[in-house]
Short mmCIF file of C-alpha atoms in Angstrom, two decimals:
data_model
loop_
_atom_site.label_atom_id
_atom_site.label_comp_id
_atom_site.label_asym_id
_atom_site.label_seq_id
_atom_site.Cartn_x
_atom_site.Cartn_y
_atom_site.Cartn_z
CA MET A 280 5.11 32.90 16.79
CA SER A 281 5.67 31.34 13.40
CA ASN A 282 8.89 29.48 14.12
CA ALA A 283 9.33 26.78 16.72
CA ILE A 284 13.10 27.18 16.72
CA GLU A 285 15.06 30.28 15.74
CA LEU A 286 18.81 30.62 15.81
CA THR A 287 20.12 33.97 14.61
CA ASN A 288 23.81 34.40 13.79
CA VAL A 289 24.86 31.98 16.47
CA GLY A 290 28.59 31.55 16.92
CA TRP A 291 30.41 29.25 19.27
CA LYS A 292 34.01 28.22 19.39
CA ALA A 293 35.59 25.19 21.03
CA GLY A 294 39.33 25.70 20.84
CA LYS A 295 40.84 25.68 17.39
CA ALA A 296 39.32 22.44 16.28
CA PHE A 297 35.70 23.38 15.86
CA GLU A 298 33.35 26.30 15.67
CA LEU A 299 29.80 27.12 14.71
CA ARG A 300 29.93 30.09 12.36
CA ASP A 301 26.95 32.44 12.16
CA VAL A 302 24.39 29.68 12.26
CA THR A 303 20.92 30.95 11.38
CA ILE A 304 18.09 28.46 11.42
CA ARG A 305 14.32 28.86 11.17
CA VAL A 306 12.20 25.85 11.96
CA PRO A 307 8.58 26.66 10.99
CA ASN A 308 5.84 25.67 13.39
CA GLY A 309 4.25 22.36 12.53
CA SER A 310 7.00 21.31 10.16
CA ILE A 311 9.02 18.14 10.20
CA TYR A 312 12.49 19.61 9.80
CA GLY A 313 15.35 17.39 8.73
CA PHE A 314 18.75 18.58 9.91
CA LEU A 315 21.36 17.00 7.68
CA GLY A 316 25.09 17.03 7.89
CA PRO A 317 28.03 14.67 7.88
CA ASN A 318 29.43 13.33 11.14
CA GLY A 319 31.27 16.07 12.97
CA SER A 320 29.58 18.92 11.10
CA GLY A 321 28.14 20.36 14.32
CA LYS A 322 24.59 18.98 14.36
CA THR A 323 24.67 17.93 17.99
CA THR A 324 26.43 21.16 19.04
CA THR A 325 23.69 23.16 17.31
CA ILE A 326 21.04 21.14 19.14
CA ARG A 327 22.81 21.80 22.44
CA MET A 328 22.63 25.52 21.69
CA PHE A 329 18.86 25.58 21.47
CA MET A 330 18.36 23.02 24.21
CA GLY A 331 20.16 25.41 26.56
CA MET A 332 23.03 23.01 27.20
CA LEU A 333 25.66 25.30 25.69
CA GLU A 334 25.64 29.06 25.59
CA PRO A 335 26.57 30.73 22.30
CA ASP A 336 29.48 33.22 22.17
CA HIS A 337 27.17 35.49 20.20
CA GLY A 338 23.81 35.39 18.50
CA GLU A 339 20.25 34.85 19.62
CA VAL A 340 18.33 31.66 20.28
CA ARG A 341 14.57 31.27 20.68
CA VAL A 342 12.52 28.15 21.15
CA LEU A 343 8.71 28.26 21.03
CA GLY A 344 8.97 32.02 21.08
CA ARG A 345 10.95 32.12 24.34
CA ARG A 346 14.52 33.15 24.88
CA VAL A 347 17.22 30.54 25.47
CA PRO A 348 18.67 30.08 28.05
CA GLN A 349 16.75 32.65 30.17
CA GLU A 350 13.36 30.91 29.90
CA MET A 351 14.66 27.37 29.67
CA PRO A 352 12.50 25.74 32.39
CA ARG A 353 9.27 26.88 30.70
CA ILE A 354 10.60 25.75 27.34
CA MET A 355 11.62 22.33 28.61
CA ALA A 356 8.09 21.66 29.83
CA GLN A 357 6.99 21.68 26.19
CA VAL A 358 9.95 20.06 24.47
CA GLY A 359 10.52 16.35 24.09
CA PHE A 360 14.17 15.57 23.54
CA VAL A 361 15.81 12.36 22.42
CA PRO A 362 19.54 12.96 22.84
CA GLU A 363 22.25 11.23 20.91
CA ARG A 364 23.56 9.62 24.09
CA PRO A 365 21.06 8.09 26.49
CA HIS A 366 20.71 9.62 29.95
CA LEU A 367 18.89 6.83 31.74
CA TYR A 368 19.53 5.26 35.14
CA PRO A 369 20.78 1.75 34.49
CA ALA A 370 19.43 0.32 37.76
CA LEU A 371 15.80 1.24 37.02
CA THR A 372 13.39 -0.91 35.06
CA VAL A 373 11.50 0.39 32.04
CA GLY A 374 8.36 0.88 34.17
CA GLU A 375 10.29 2.70 36.90
CA THR A 376 12.00 4.91 34.35
CA ILE A 377 8.62 5.87 32.91
CA ARG A 378 7.22 6.72 36.37
CA TYR A 379 10.34 8.69 37.27
CA HIS A 380 10.15 10.78 34.09
CA SER A 381 6.40 11.31 34.41
CA SER A 382 6.90 13.26 37.64
CA PHE A 383 8.68 16.08 35.81
CA TYR A 384 5.94 16.86 33.29
CA ASP A 385 2.53 18.45 33.78
CA ARG A 386 1.23 17.24 30.46
CA TRP A 387 2.41 13.65 30.93
CA ASP A 388 -0.01 11.15 29.37
CA GLN A 389 0.27 7.89 31.29
CA THR A 390 -2.35 6.08 29.22
CA TRP A 391 -0.41 6.82 26.12
CA ALA A 392 2.88 5.86 27.76
CA GLU A 393 1.37 2.45 28.47
CA GLU A 394 -0.01 2.14 24.96
CA LEU A 395 3.41 3.00 23.54
CA THR A 396 5.07 0.46 25.82
CA ALA A 397 2.89 -2.21 24.27
CA ARG A 398 3.15 -0.94 20.74
CA LEU A 399 6.92 -0.59 20.83
CA ARG A 400 7.08 -4.05 22.40
CA LEU A 401 8.94 -2.88 25.50
CA ASP A 402 8.94 -4.98 28.66
CA SER A 403 8.23 -2.76 31.67
CA GLU A 404 9.97 -5.23 34.01
CA ARG A 405 13.24 -5.07 32.12
CA ARG A 406 16.18 -3.28 33.64
CA VAL A 407 17.67 -0.40 31.64
CA SER A 408 21.16 -1.84 32.07
CA ARG A 409 20.07 -4.99 30.24
CA MET A 410 18.40 -3.30 27.31
CA SER A 411 19.66 -3.48 23.73
CA LYS A 412 20.44 -0.36 21.74
CA GLY A 413 17.13 -0.67 19.92
CA GLU A 414 15.13 -0.97 23.14
CA THR A 415 16.95 2.03 24.61
CA GLY A 416 16.12 4.07 21.51
CA LYS A 417 12.46 3.12 21.76
CA LEU A 418 12.29 3.92 25.48
CA LEU A 419 13.86 7.36 24.92
CA LEU A 420 11.27 8.11 22.27
CA LEU A 421 8.45 6.87 24.50
CA LEU A 422 9.62 9.23 27.27
CA ALA A 423 9.79 12.18 24.87
CA LEU A 424 6.36 11.49 23.35
CA SER A 425 4.49 10.77 26.58
CA GLN A 426 5.11 14.29 27.83
CA ARG A 427 3.02 15.46 24.84
CA PRO A 428 5.53 18.01 23.62
CA SER A 429 4.80 20.91 21.28
CA LEU A 430 8.28 20.41 19.89
CA LEU A 431 10.05 17.11 19.48
CA VAL A 432 13.83 17.20 19.07
CA LEU A 433 15.46 14.01 17.88
CA ASP A 434 19.23 13.79 17.63
CA GLU A 435 20.12 10.88 15.34
CA PRO A 436 17.14 8.91 16.70
CA THR A 437 17.64 5.88 14.51
CA ASP A 438 21.42 5.76 14.30
CA GLY A 439 22.60 2.19 14.79
CA LEU A 440 19.10 0.74 15.03
CA ASP A 441 17.94 -2.17 12.94
CA PRO A 442 15.38 -1.56 10.17
CA VAL A 443 12.43 -2.93 12.16
CA VAL A 444 13.11 -0.69 15.15
CA ARG A 445 13.76 2.27 12.85
CA ARG A 446 10.37 1.78 11.30
CA ASP A 447 8.68 1.50 14.73
CA VAL A 448 10.35 4.70 15.87
CA LEU A 449 9.44 6.73 12.79
CA THR A 450 5.87 5.41 12.79
CA ALA A 451 5.41 6.46 16.42
CA VAL A 452 6.70 9.94 15.57
CA LEU A 453 4.36 10.27 12.57
CA ASP A 454 1.40 9.08 14.62
CA TYR A 455 2.09 11.73 17.19
CA VAL A 456 2.46 14.45 14.56
CA ALA A 457 -0.83 13.43 12.93
CA GLU A 458 -2.79 13.92 16.12
CA SER A 459 -0.90 16.80 17.74
CA SER A 460 0.51 18.89 14.87
CA ALA A 461 3.69 19.21 16.91
CA THR A 462 6.88 20.45 15.30
CA VAL A 463 9.61 17.86 14.81
CA PHE A 464 13.31 18.63 14.50
CA ILE A 465 15.20 15.54 13.47
CA SER A 466 18.92 15.38 12.87
CA SER A 467 20.41 12.56 10.89
CA HIS A 468 23.14 11.65 8.51
CA LEU A 469 20.86 8.94 7.10
CA VAL A 470 19.52 10.99 4.25
CA HIS A 471 17.06 8.58 2.68
CA GLU A 472 15.22 8.28 5.95
CA LEU A 473 14.41 11.98 6.02
CA GLU A 474 13.38 12.10 2.40
CA ARG A 475 10.10 10.41 3.18
CA ILE A 476 8.93 12.42 6.12
CA CYS A 477 10.48 15.89 6.17
CA ASP A 478 8.98 19.00 4.65
CA TRP A 479 11.95 21.23 5.49
CA VAL A 480 15.65 20.57 5.19
CA GLY A 481 18.61 22.33 6.75
CA VAL A 482 22.11 21.28 5.78
CA LEU A 483 25.08 21.87 8.02
CA ASP A 484 28.69 21.40 7.01
CA ASP A 485 31.78 22.27 9.00
CA GLY A 486 29.85 24.42 11.46
CA GLN A 487 27.99 26.40 8.80
CA VAL A 488 24.50 26.24 7.37
CA VAL A 489 24.94 25.62 3.65
CA ALA A 490 21.23 25.36 2.78
CA GLU A 491 17.84 25.71 4.39
CA LEU A 492 14.69 25.33 2.32
CA PRO A 493 11.49 23.34 1.83
CA MET A 494 12.20 19.74 0.86
CA GLN A 495 10.44 20.11 -2.46
CA SER A 496 12.51 23.14 -3.49
CA PHE A 497 15.65 21.37 -2.41
CA LYS A 498 14.83 18.38 -4.56
CA ASN A 499 13.51 20.32 -7.53
CA GLY A 500 16.16 23.00 -7.58
CA ILE A 501 19.27 20.85 -7.86
CA LYS A 502 19.73 19.14 -11.22
CA ARG A 503 22.40 17.35 -13.16
CA ILE A 504 22.57 18.71 -16.67
CA HIS A 505 24.32 17.06 -19.59
CA VAL A 506 25.69 19.71 -21.91
CA SER A 507 27.75 19.69 -25.04
CA GLY A 508 29.55 22.56 -26.73
CA ALA A 509 29.72 24.89 -23.73
CA PRO A 510 32.61 27.39 -23.64
CA ASP A 511 35.16 27.11 -20.80
CA ALA A 512 34.08 30.44 -19.37
CA PRO A 513 30.31 30.45 -19.44
CA GLY A 514 29.91 34.01 -18.10
CA ASP A 515 26.95 34.90 -15.90
CA THR A 516 24.63 31.97 -15.36
CA PRO A 517 21.00 32.26 -14.19
CA PHE A 518 21.70 29.37 -11.79
CA VAL A 519 24.55 28.48 -9.47
CA ILE A 520 27.01 25.94 -10.80
CA LEU A 521 27.85 23.55 -8.00
CA ASN A 522 30.05 21.35 -10.06
CA ARG A 523 31.17 20.97 -13.65
CA SER A 524 32.96 17.95 -14.99
CA GLU A 525 34.21 17.18 -18.46
CA GLY A 526 33.04 14.30 -20.55
CA ASP A 527 34.95 11.04 -20.47
CA ALA A 528 36.98 9.37 -23.21
CA PHE A 529 33.80 8.17 -24.90
CA SER A 530 31.88 11.38 -25.11
CA ALA A 531 32.28 15.13 -25.16
CA VAL A 532 29.17 15.66 -23.07
CA GLU A 533 29.91 17.56 -19.88
CA THR A 534 28.00 17.18 -16.66
CA TRP A 535 26.99 20.27 -14.76
CA VAL A 536 25.38 20.18 -11.36
CA VAL A 537 23.38 23.35 -10.83
CA ARG A 538 21.30 24.86 -8.09
CA GLY A 539 18.22 27.04 -8.63
CA TRP A 540 17.32 25.39 -11.92
CA GLN A 541 14.08 26.17 -13.74
CA ASP A 542 13.18 24.77 -17.11
CA PRO A 543 13.13 28.12 -19.02
CA MET A 544 16.85 28.34 -18.25
CA ARG A 545 17.46 26.00 -21.16
CA GLN A 546 17.50 29.20 -23.21
CA TYR A 547 20.67 30.25 -21.48
CA PHE A 548 22.51 27.33 -23.04
CA GLU A 549 21.28 28.25 -26.51
CA GLY A 550 22.64 31.72 -25.86
CA ILE A 551 26.15 30.42 -25.23
CA GLY A 552 26.00 28.08 -28.21
CA ALA A 553 25.70 24.91 -26.14
CA THR A 554 23.21 22.07 -26.35
CA VAL A 555 21.36 20.56 -23.40
CA ARG A 556 21.41 16.79 -23.81
CA GLY A 557 19.40 16.04 -20.76
CA VAL A 558 18.26 17.30 -17.38
CA VAL A 559 18.39 14.69 -14.63
CA ASP A 560 16.59 14.98 -11.31
CA LEU A 561 18.60 14.24 -8.20
CA ASP A 562 17.19 12.64 -5.12
CA LEU A 563 17.86 14.10 -1.69
CA GLU A 564 21.00 12.08 -1.09
CA GLU A 565 22.61 13.02 -4.40
CA GLY A 566 21.62 16.66 -3.96
CA PHE A 567 23.06 16.60 -0.46
CA VAL A 568 26.36 15.13 -1.63
CA GLU A 569 26.68 17.67 -4.46
CA LEU A 570 25.86 20.52 -2.12
CA LEU A 571 28.54 19.46 0.34
CA ARG A 572 31.08 18.92 -2.38
CA SER A 573 30.56 22.44 -3.66
CA SER A 574 30.62 24.04 -0.20
CA ARG A 575 34.08 22.71 0.53
CA PRO A 576 37.12 24.78 -0.43
CA ASN A 577 39.02 22.09 -2.30
CA ASN A 578 36.33 21.29 -4.83
CA HIS A 579 37.08 21.10 -8.52
CA HIS A 580 34.43 23.51 -9.56
CA ARG A 581 35.40 25.78 -12.41
CA GLY A 582 32.28 27.90 -12.98
CA MET B 1119 -3.21 1.04 -4.28
CA PHE B 1120 -0.10 2.74 -2.97
CA SER B 1121 2.62 0.23 -3.70
CA GLY B 1122 5.65 1.78 -5.30
CA ILE B 1123 5.20 5.26 -3.83
CA ASP B 1124 8.73 6.52 -4.22
CA PRO B 1125 10.12 9.20 -1.91
CA ARG B 1126 13.21 9.52 -4.11
CA SER B 1127 11.19 10.44 -7.17
CA PRO B 1128 11.22 14.10 -8.22
CA THR B 1129 7.42 13.93 -8.29
CA PRO B 1130 6.32 15.14 -4.87
CA LEU B 1131 4.88 12.45 -2.61
CA TYR B 1132 1.52 14.24 -2.32
CA GLU B 1133 1.21 14.22 -6.11
CA GLN B 1134 2.05 10.54 -6.25
CA ILE B 1135 -0.56 9.75 -3.60
CA ALA B 1136 -3.22 11.92 -5.26
CA ALA B 1137 -2.47 10.33 -8.64
CA ARG B 1138 -3.01 6.84 -7.25
CA ILE B 1139 -6.34 7.80 -5.75
CA ARG B 1140 -7.45 9.56 -8.94
CA LEU B 1141 -6.64 6.45 -10.91
CA ALA B 1142 -8.49 4.23 -8.44
CA VAL B 1143 -11.54 6.46 -8.79
CA ALA B 1144 -11.20 6.54 -12.58
CA SER B 1145 -10.95 2.78 -12.85
CA GLY B 1146 -13.80 2.15 -10.42
CA ASP B 1147 -11.68 0.58 -7.67
CA LEU B 1148 -12.96 3.36 -5.47
CA ARG B 1149 -16.71 3.99 -5.76
CA PRO B 1150 -18.65 7.15 -4.96
CA ALA B 1151 -19.20 7.59 -1.19
CA ASP B 1152 -16.32 5.23 -0.36
CA ALA B 1153 -14.29 6.56 2.58
CA LEU B 1154 -10.59 7.18 2.11
CA PRO B 1155 -8.31 6.16 4.98
CA SER B 1156 -7.90 8.86 7.62
CA VAL B 1157 -4.87 11.10 7.31
CA ARG B 1158 -3.33 9.46 10.32
CA VAL B 1159 -3.84 5.91 9.08
CA LEU B 1160 -2.52 6.61 5.61
CA ALA B 1161 0.48 8.61 6.85
CA ARG B 1162 1.30 5.75 9.12
CA GLU B 1163 0.85 3.11 6.47
CA LEU B 1164 3.00 4.95 3.94
CA ARG B 1165 5.36 6.32 6.60
CA VAL B 1166 5.05 9.84 5.27
CA ASN B 1167 4.45 13.21 6.85
CA PRO B 1168 0.73 13.61 7.68
CA ALA B 1169 0.91 17.03 6.02
CA THR B 1170 1.74 15.21 2.78
CA VAL B 1171 -1.49 13.20 2.99
CA VAL B 1172 -3.50 16.33 3.83
CA GLN B 1173 -2.03 18.06 0.79
CA ALA B 1174 -2.94 15.10 -1.43
CA TYR B 1175 -6.53 15.03 -0.12
CA ARG B 1176 -6.88 18.78 -0.55
CA ASP B 1177 -5.75 18.60 -4.16
CA LEU B 1178 -8.22 15.79 -4.79
CA ALA B 1179 -10.99 17.85 -3.21
CA VAL B 1180 -10.15 20.83 -5.43
CA ASP B 1181 -10.36 18.53 -8.48
CA GLY B 1182 -13.75 17.26 -7.32
CA PHE B 1183 -12.59 13.68 -6.81
CA VAL B 1184 -13.24 13.65 -3.08
CA GLU B 1185 -15.08 15.63 -0.48
CA MET B 1186 -13.53 16.40 2.89
CA ARG B 1187 -16.22 16.49 5.54
CA HIS B 1188 -15.01 18.11 8.68
CA GLY B 1189 -14.77 15.68 11.55
CA GLN B 1190 -16.09 12.81 9.46
CA GLY B 1191 -13.42 12.02 6.93
CA THR B 1192 -12.76 12.13 3.22
CA PHE B 1193 -15.18 10.55 0.76
CA VAL B 1194 -15.06 9.72 -2.91
CA GLN B 1195 -17.29 11.92 -5.09
CA GLU B 1196 -19.29 10.97 -8.13
CA VAL B 1197 -16.98 11.67 -11.06
CA PRO B 1198 -18.48 11.95 -14.58
CA THR B 1199 -17.50 9.20 -16.99
CA PHE B 1200 -15.69 11.55 -19.40
CA ARG B 1201 -13.63 12.94 -16.51
CA ARG B 1202 -12.62 9.43 -15.48
CA ALA B 1203 -11.61 8.62 -19.05
CA GLU B 1204 -9.55 11.83 -19.14
CA GLU B 1205 -7.82 10.85 -15.95
CA ARG B 1206 -6.91 7.41 -17.25
CA ALA B 1207 -5.59 8.97 -20.46
CA ALA B 1208 -3.55 11.50 -18.46
CA GLN B 1209 -1.96 8.77 -16.35
CA ALA B 1210 -1.14 6.72 -19.45
CA GLN B 1211 0.42 9.79 -21.01
CA LYS B 1212 2.61 10.32 -17.97
CA LEU B 1213 3.83 6.72 -18.04
CA VAL B 1214 4.77 7.07 -21.69
CA GLN B 1215 6.57 10.37 -21.05
CA LYS B 1216 8.64 8.70 -18.40
CA LEU B 1217 9.37 5.78 -20.71
CA ILE B 1218 10.58 8.16 -23.41
CA GLU B 1219 12.79 10.06 -20.94
CA ASP B 1220 14.29 6.88 -19.57
CA GLY B 1221 14.85 5.64 -23.11
CA ALA B 1222 16.55 8.86 -24.18
CA ARG B 1223 18.92 8.56 -21.26
CA ILE B 1224 20.26 5.28 -22.63
CA GLY B 1225 20.11 6.45 -26.24
CA LEU B 1226 16.87 4.85 -27.47
CA VAL B 1227 14.72 6.82 -29.89
CA ALA B 1228 10.91 6.92 -29.91
CA ASP B 1229 10.67 4.65 -32.94
CA GLU B 1230 12.57 1.85 -31.23
CA LEU B 1231 10.42 2.21 -28.15
CA ALA B 1232 7.24 2.10 -30.23
CA ARG B 1233 8.39 -1.12 -31.91
CA ALA B 1234 9.23 -2.66 -28.58
CA PHE B 1235 5.84 -1.61 -27.26
CA HIS B 1236 4.02 -3.26 -30.10
CA THR B 1237 6.09 -6.42 -29.86
CA GLU B 1238 5.29 -6.56 -26.17
CA VAL B 1239 1.52 -6.15 -26.57
CA GLY B 1240 1.42 -8.30 -29.71
CA VAL B 1241 0.06 -5.71 -32.12
CA GLU B 1242 1.51 -5.24 -35.59
CA ILE B 1243 2.87 -1.77 -36.23
CA SER B 1244 1.35 -0.29 -39.38
CA GLU B 1245 3.70 1.60 -41.67
#
């Protein structure tokens, strides 16, 4: 089993408003996989597919090598899940919530649950109904980690949390990964947060996967290139042009955003009589924005 | 040692981490037999993927800068003086390359940068 999560051509339709279209995802074992996409792109729906909470219209889903939803109980014993919306009993205290959850999991580590309570500065006497958003987020993570999962699924785990709590949450996740080599699937629209920790990136837009690749290839492959003297119809290019915009009133230098760039491709520009004025690296956020812009039908891309 | 590690940089994080350690060894801030922080501690401190730290340590081991002893940790190796000098020169070269690239982006040519450099360090440029 080399992938912790596998979705193969998964389709699902909810009325006319939204559908997942042939979603194929491979989350390698031991990776920290960042699942990016704008709000409403279908990230949470995709997660529900492999958490067995929704059944696809077609396609195949496997988690930890087992079929979803047929083998869901055995899968759940090894998966820690932090959902987008909390599912806690408001009348229980933090301590009671921890004890309640512990009863469902064979691999529950109570010592670690207590250590995390202290480290995340949670008060075990506090009632869930009186907790802040940040405290709720930390408690959900504590519950997911204390079951010592082989796979940790985090749906927007830091959305709406303040920077201090965000840091606590991510540090706890990284600590766990360092000692357990668990796989982490983390969905977020906060791109810069993932840039630091993820080694794989999947990008979802409008119910479709628009990219899935190692973080380093994602970052290295998308470049902004300043070009002068390029013809309007550049013919076959060795890379994919995501976007091409003309120079402004001050300069005739065009900006191309390309995918799959490698340095020897500079020769291509010589071949079409153009000059490369500069090749600029994009960070994850810029690459993400360009990728989405090009995947949408109404883009202004001419290439 | 690791301030300014930049996840947004096109240079992979593991390369940035390895470069810092190489430089620390080259400049004597890290001495032979010194222990590097454990993967877990460093990943935590830098808030990066532990696999990133492992990759950095592995690259350093391949270069002979550190030795990874199973179950014990990662330790700085004796690095010959010429190799340390090379490393310092290589890092300086990289900084200058970046300076030239940044300069080109805002339209400065190498000559102007060289003048500025000499003004800054107080050395007369010979012509």
